[in-house]
PDB file of C-alpha atoms and ligand atoms in Angstrom:
ATOM      1  CA  MET V   7      -1.768  -6.543 -18.985  1.00 81.00           C
ATOM      2  CA  SER V   8       1.814  -5.884 -18.172  1.00 93.00           C
ATOM      3  CA  VAL V   9       4.114  -5.962 -15.178  1.00 97.00           C
ATOM      4  CA  ARG V  10       5.223  -2.419 -14.378  1.00 98.00           C
ATOM      5  CA  LYS V  11       8.385  -1.251 -12.668  1.00 98.00           C
ATOM      6  CA  ILE V  12       7.921  -0.648  -8.931  1.00 98.00           C
ATOM      7  CA  ILE V  13       9.239   2.703  -7.759  1.00 97.00           C
ATOM      8  CA  LYS V  14      11.592   2.476  -4.807  1.00 96.00           C
ATOM      9  CA  TYR V  15      12.326   4.598  -1.763  1.00 94.00           C
ATOM     10  CA  PRO V  16      13.468   7.407  -1.653  1.00 91.00           C
ATOM     11  CA  GLU V  17      11.805   8.483  -4.954  1.00 93.00           C
ATOM     12  CA  LYS V  18       9.783  11.653  -4.447  1.00 92.00           C
ATOM     13  CA  VAL V  19       6.590  10.416  -6.141  1.00 93.00           C
ATOM     14  CA  LEU V  20       6.058   8.072  -3.175  1.00 97.00           C
ATOM     15  CA  ARG V  21       5.712  11.139  -0.951  1.00 96.00           C
ATOM     16  CA  GLU V  22       3.026  12.842  -2.992  1.00 97.00           C
ATOM     17  CA  LYS V  23      -0.669  12.563  -2.244  1.00 98.00           C
ATOM     18  CA  THR V  24      -2.439  10.903  -5.175  1.00 98.00           C
ATOM     19  CA  LEU V  25      -5.369  12.419  -7.055  1.00 98.00           C
ATOM     20  CA  GLN V  26      -8.975  11.235  -6.772  1.00 98.00           C
ATOM     21  CA  VAL V  27     -10.342   9.156  -9.633  1.00 98.00           C
ATOM     22  CA  SER V  28     -13.401  10.826 -11.138  1.00 97.00           C
ATOM     23  CA  ASP V  29     -14.172   8.250 -13.822  1.00 97.00           C
ATOM     24  CA  CYS V  30     -13.454   4.493 -13.923  1.00 97.00           C
ATOM     25  CA  ASP V  31     -12.671   4.699 -17.644  1.00 98.00           C
ATOM     26  CA  SER V  32     -10.633   2.320 -19.803  1.00 98.00           C
ATOM     27  CA  GLU V  33      -7.398   3.990 -18.735  1.00 97.00           C
ATOM     28  CA  VAL V  34      -8.199   3.235 -15.081  1.00 98.00           C
ATOM     29  CA  GLN V  35      -9.182  -0.362 -16.013  1.00 98.00           C
ATOM     30  CA  LYS V  36      -5.806  -0.882 -17.685  1.00 98.00           C
ATOM     31  CA  LEU V  37      -4.036   0.655 -14.684  1.00 98.00           C
ATOM     32  CA  ILE V  38      -5.872  -1.742 -12.332  1.00 98.00           C
ATOM     33  CA  ASP V  39      -5.021  -4.788 -14.498  1.00 98.00           C
ATOM     34  CA  ASP V  40      -1.361  -3.791 -14.606  1.00 98.00           C
ATOM     35  CA  MET V  41      -1.312  -3.215 -10.847  1.00 98.00           C
ATOM     36  CA  ILE V  42      -2.798  -6.671 -10.180  1.00 97.00           C
ATOM     37  CA  GLU V  43      -0.234  -8.322 -12.426  1.00 97.00           C
ATOM     38  CA  THR V  44       2.619  -6.302 -10.915  1.00 98.00           C
ATOM     39  CA  MET V  45       1.524  -7.150  -7.340  1.00 97.00           C
ATOM     40  CA  TYR V  46       1.329 -10.914  -8.011  1.00 94.00           C
ATOM     41  CA  ALA V  47       4.611 -10.906  -9.948  1.00 95.00           C
ATOM     42  CA  ALA V  48       6.512  -9.115  -7.165  1.00 96.00           C
ATOM     43  CA  PRO V  49       5.057 -10.981  -5.202  1.00 94.00           C
ATOM     44  CA  GLY V  50       3.338  -8.720  -2.697  1.00 95.00           C
ATOM     45  CA  VAL V  51       0.098  -8.467  -0.730  1.00 95.00           C
ATOM     46  CA  GLY V  52      -0.751  -4.949  -1.874  1.00 97.00           C
ATOM     47  CA  LEU V  53       0.156  -2.183  -4.284  1.00 98.00           C
ATOM     48  CA  ALA V  54      -0.776   1.487  -4.597  1.00 98.00           C
ATOM     49  CA  ALA V  55      -0.879   3.283  -7.967  1.00 98.00           C
ATOM     50  CA  ASN V  56       1.867   5.755  -7.048  1.00 98.00           C
ATOM     51  CA  GLN V  57       4.214   2.794  -6.514  1.00 98.00           C
ATOM     52  CA  ILE V  58       4.185   2.439 -10.294  1.00 98.00           C
ATOM     53  CA  GLY V  59       4.350   6.191 -10.767  1.00 97.00           C
ATOM     54  CA  ILE V  60       0.659   6.949 -11.333  1.00 97.00           C
ATOM     55  CA  SER V  61      -0.923   9.619  -9.141  1.00 97.00           C
ATOM     56  CA  LYS V  62      -4.368   8.099  -8.755  1.00 98.00           C
ATOM     57  CA  GLN V  63      -6.240   6.844  -5.702  1.00 98.00           C
ATOM     58  CA  VAL V  64      -6.226   3.187  -6.686  1.00 98.00           C
ATOM     59  CA  THR V  65      -5.004   0.205  -4.683  1.00 98.00           C
ATOM     60  CA  VAL V  66      -5.057  -3.570  -5.093  1.00 98.00           C
ATOM     61  CA  ILE V  67      -4.722  -5.991  -2.167  1.00 97.00           C
ATOM     62  CA  ASP V  68      -4.615  -9.768  -1.790  1.00 96.00           C
ATOM     63  CA  VAL V  69      -3.552 -11.073   1.603  1.00 94.00           C
ATOM     64  CA  SER V  70      -4.495 -14.704   0.964  1.00 90.00           C
ATOM     65  CA  ALA V  71      -1.691 -17.216   1.362  1.00 75.00           C
ATOM     66  CA  ARG V  72      -0.488 -18.836  -1.788  1.00 65.00           C
ATOM     67  CA  ASP V  73      -2.367 -22.097  -1.317  1.00 64.00           C
ATOM     68  CA  GLU V  74      -5.632 -20.334  -0.507  1.00 73.00           C
ATOM     69  CA  LYS V  75      -8.291 -19.122  -2.854  1.00 73.00           C
ATOM     70  CA  SER V  76      -7.502 -15.625  -4.086  1.00 78.00           C
ATOM     71  CA  SER V  77      -9.212 -12.803  -2.234  1.00 92.00           C
ATOM     72  CA  LEU V  78      -8.360  -9.911  -4.500  1.00 95.00           C
ATOM     73  CA  ILE V  79      -9.623  -6.483  -3.473  1.00 97.00           C
ATOM     74  CA  VAL V  80      -9.572  -3.479  -5.795  1.00 98.00           C
ATOM     75  CA  LEU V  81     -10.340  -0.087  -4.256  1.00 98.00           C
ATOM     76  CA  VAL V  82     -10.751   3.309  -5.885  1.00 98.00           C
ATOM     77  CA  ASN V  83     -10.675   6.488  -3.745  1.00 98.00           C
ATOM     78  CA  PRO V  84     -10.546   4.493  -0.485  1.00 98.00           C
ATOM     79  CA  GLU V  85     -10.657   6.162   2.910  1.00 98.00           C
ATOM     80  CA  ILE V  86     -10.640   4.884   6.459  1.00 98.00           C
ATOM     81  CA  VAL V  87     -13.845   5.973   8.142  1.00 98.00           C
ATOM     82  CA  HIS V  88     -13.375   4.131  11.424  1.00 98.00           C
ATOM     83  CA  SER V  89     -10.578   2.325  13.195  1.00 98.00           C
ATOM     84  CA  GLU V  90     -10.242   0.616  16.554  1.00 98.00           C
ATOM     85  CA  GLY V  91      -7.861  -1.365  18.696  1.00 98.00           C
ATOM     86  CA  GLU V  92      -4.137  -1.816  18.286  1.00 97.00           C
ATOM     87  CA  MET V  93      -1.959  -4.558  16.921  1.00 96.00           C
ATOM     88  CA  GLU V  94       1.782  -4.910  16.470  1.00 97.00           C
ATOM     89  CA  ALA V  95       3.091  -6.955  13.565  1.00 96.00           C
ATOM     90  CA  GLU V  96       5.981  -7.125  11.165  1.00 96.00           C
ATOM     91  CA  GLU V  97       5.550  -4.996   8.068  1.00 96.00           C
ATOM     92  CA  GLY V  98       7.402  -4.442   4.814  1.00 96.00           C
ATOM     93  CA  CYS V  99       6.885  -2.706   1.483  1.00 98.00           C
ATOM     94  CA  LEU V 100       7.673  -3.480  -2.162  1.00 98.00           C
ATOM     95  CA  SER V 101       9.105   0.044  -2.485  1.00 97.00           C
ATOM     96  CA  ILE V 102      11.547  -0.571   0.393  1.00 96.00           C
ATOM     97  CA  PRO V 103      13.069  -3.977  -0.401  1.00 93.00           C
ATOM     98  CA  ASP V 104      14.891  -6.052   2.204  1.00 90.00           C
ATOM     99  CA  TYR V 105      13.592  -4.098   5.173  1.00 92.00           C
ATOM    100  CA  THR V 106      10.857  -5.010   7.642  1.00 94.00           C
ATOM    101  CA  THR V 107       9.981  -3.705  11.057  1.00 95.00           C
ATOM    102  CA  VAL V 108       7.411  -4.318  13.768  1.00 96.00           C
ATOM    103  CA  LEU V 109       4.818  -1.563  13.608  1.00 96.00           C
ATOM    104  CA  LYS V 110       1.726  -0.661  15.609  1.00 96.00           C
ATOM    105  CA  ARG V 111      -1.476  -0.295  13.577  1.00 97.00           C
ATOM    106  CA  ALA V 112      -5.190  -0.318  14.274  1.00 98.00           C
ATOM    107  CA  LEU V 113      -6.557  -3.847  14.723  1.00 97.00           C
ATOM    108  CA  LYS V 114      -9.822  -3.178  12.877  1.00 98.00           C
ATOM    109  CA  VAL V 115     -10.754  -0.655  10.211  1.00 98.00           C
ATOM    110  CA  CYS V 116     -13.804   0.290   8.222  1.00 98.00           C
ATOM    111  CA  VAL V 117     -12.979   1.552   4.731  1.00 98.00           C
ATOM    112  CA  LYS V 118     -15.245   3.276   2.248  1.00 98.00           C
ATOM    113  CA  GLY V 119     -14.495   3.635  -1.429  1.00 98.00           C
ATOM    114  CA  PHE V 120     -15.499   2.349  -4.845  1.00 98.00           C
ATOM    115  CA  ASP V 121     -14.888  -0.867  -6.733  1.00 98.00           C
ATOM    116  CA  ARG V 122     -13.261  -0.871 -10.185  1.00 97.00           C
ATOM    117  CA  HIS V 123     -16.593  -0.117 -11.844  1.00 97.00           C
ATOM    118  CA  GLY V 124     -17.311   2.889  -9.657  1.00 97.00           C
ATOM    119  CA  LYS V 125     -19.816   1.111  -7.416  1.00 98.00           C
ATOM    120  CA  PRO V 126     -19.639   2.267  -3.765  1.00 98.00           C
ATOM    121  CA  VAL V 127     -18.196  -0.316  -1.376  1.00 98.00           C
ATOM    122  CA  GLU V 128     -17.768  -0.484   2.360  1.00 98.00           C
ATOM    123  CA  LEU V 129     -15.352  -2.931   3.876  1.00 97.00           C
ATOM    124  CA  GLU V 130     -14.749  -4.023   7.459  1.00 97.00           C
ATOM    125  CA  ALA V 131     -11.458  -5.725   8.095  1.00 96.00           C
ATOM    126  CA  GLU V 132      -9.335  -7.073  10.911  1.00 95.00           C
ATOM    127  CA  GLY V 133      -5.766  -8.290  11.367  1.00 93.00           C
ATOM    128  CA  LEU V 134      -3.620  -8.704   8.265  1.00 94.00           C
ATOM    129  CA  LEU V 135      -6.204  -7.271   5.858  1.00 95.00           C
ATOM    130  CA  ALA V 136      -6.785  -4.258   8.134  1.00 97.00           C
ATOM    131  CA  ARG V 137      -3.016  -3.720   8.204  1.00 97.00           C
ATOM    132  CA  ALA V 138      -2.720  -3.959   4.411  1.00 97.00           C
ATOM    133  CA  LEU V 139      -5.576  -1.460   3.961  1.00 98.00           C
ATOM    134  CA  GLN V 140      -3.889   1.023   6.313  1.00 98.00           C
ATOM    135  CA  HIS V 141      -0.526   0.544   4.579  1.00 98.00           C
ATOM    136  CA  GLU V 142      -1.943   1.064   1.067  1.00 98.00           C
ATOM    137  CA  ILE V 143      -4.175   4.016   1.992  1.00 98.00           C
ATOM    138  CA  ASP V 144      -1.088   5.578   3.615  1.00 98.00           C
ATOM    139  CA  HIS V 145       0.716   5.144   0.268  1.00 98.00           C
ATOM    140  CA  LEU V 146      -2.078   7.002  -1.523  1.00 98.00           C
ATOM    141  CA  ASN V 147      -1.575   9.845   0.948  1.00 98.00           C
ATOM    142  CA  GLY V 148       2.192   9.897   0.354  1.00 98.00           C
ATOM    143  CA  ILE V 149       3.042   8.132   3.627  1.00 98.00           C
ATOM    144  CA  LEU V 150       5.453   5.193   3.887  1.00 98.00           C
ATOM    145  CA  PHE V 151       5.471   2.666   6.718  1.00 97.00           C
ATOM    146  CA  VAL V 152       8.917   3.849   7.805  1.00 96.00           C
ATOM    147  CA  ASP V 153       7.368   7.284   8.484  1.00 96.00           C
ATOM    148  CA  ARG V 154       5.306   5.656  11.230  1.00 96.00           C
ATOM    149  CA  MET V 155       8.310   4.361  13.142  1.00 95.00           C
ATOM    150  CA  GLY V 156       9.685   6.104  16.223  1.00 93.00           C
ATOM    151  CA  ARG V 157      12.459   8.694  15.879  1.00 94.00           C
ATOM    152  CA  ILE V 158      15.333   6.427  16.907  1.00 94.00           C
ATOM    153  CA  LYS V 159      14.192   3.544  14.717  1.00 93.00           C
ATOM    154  CA  LYS V 160      13.834   5.976  11.825  1.00 93.00           C
ATOM    155  CA  GLU V 161      17.426   7.200  12.177  1.00 94.00           C
ATOM    156  CA  PHE V 162      18.618   3.614  12.360  1.00 92.00           C
ATOM    157  CA  PHE V 163      16.658   2.743   9.224  1.00 93.00           C
ATOM    158  CA  LYS V 164      18.059   5.691   7.245  1.00 91.00           C
ATOM    159  CA  LYS V 165      21.638   4.752   8.118  1.00 91.00           C
ATOM    160  CA  ARG V 166      21.110   1.092   7.428  1.00 86.00           C
ATOM    161  CA  TYR V 167      19.338   1.756   4.145  1.00 83.00           C
ATOM    162  CA  ALA V 168      22.001   4.195   2.954  1.00 84.00           C
ATOM    163  CA  ARG V 169      24.608   1.498   3.645  1.00 83.00           C
ATOM    164  CA  MET V 170      22.577  -1.167   1.841  1.00 75.00           C
ATOM    165  CA  LYS V 171      22.300   0.977  -1.265  1.00 69.00           C
ATOM    166  CA  GLU V 172      26.063   1.556  -1.552  1.00 68.00           C
TER     167      GLU V 172
HETATM  168 NI1  LIG D 217       4.013  -0.525   0.470  1.00 71.10          NI
END
């Protein structure tokens, strides 16, 4: 296992839709192990494969607090099949360091996909986990959380981020 470099905004690869995984082979197993290690090292609560430059529909999530038991989730080819309610909360991203914003997301989601061994899984989630699932599945579709902000907030972000990077 190794910690991989996290790709940062505004790199183009973050905007590209990732490819479906057709076989959970040893290459995918190694990718998943590296993603888990990279997420915990960051530290972050989720990571999508394209954040380390790999165009595959793979995400790892662990929203448990540090003193809690780990609740690691690995999802291959995940998709949201149902969502309901609304919740506003602060959100950030490992690919956009030092920036967070309050964002509206669905309160509950139902996600279908596969585990790391290719076994079908269905997951119902609420609150922070539901938010993380929506954030990571967005990543796999080439969408960043800043894309979901309103127009004025977006302009403000772009200016602020350009200044920060100088
Ligand atoms: Ni992110």
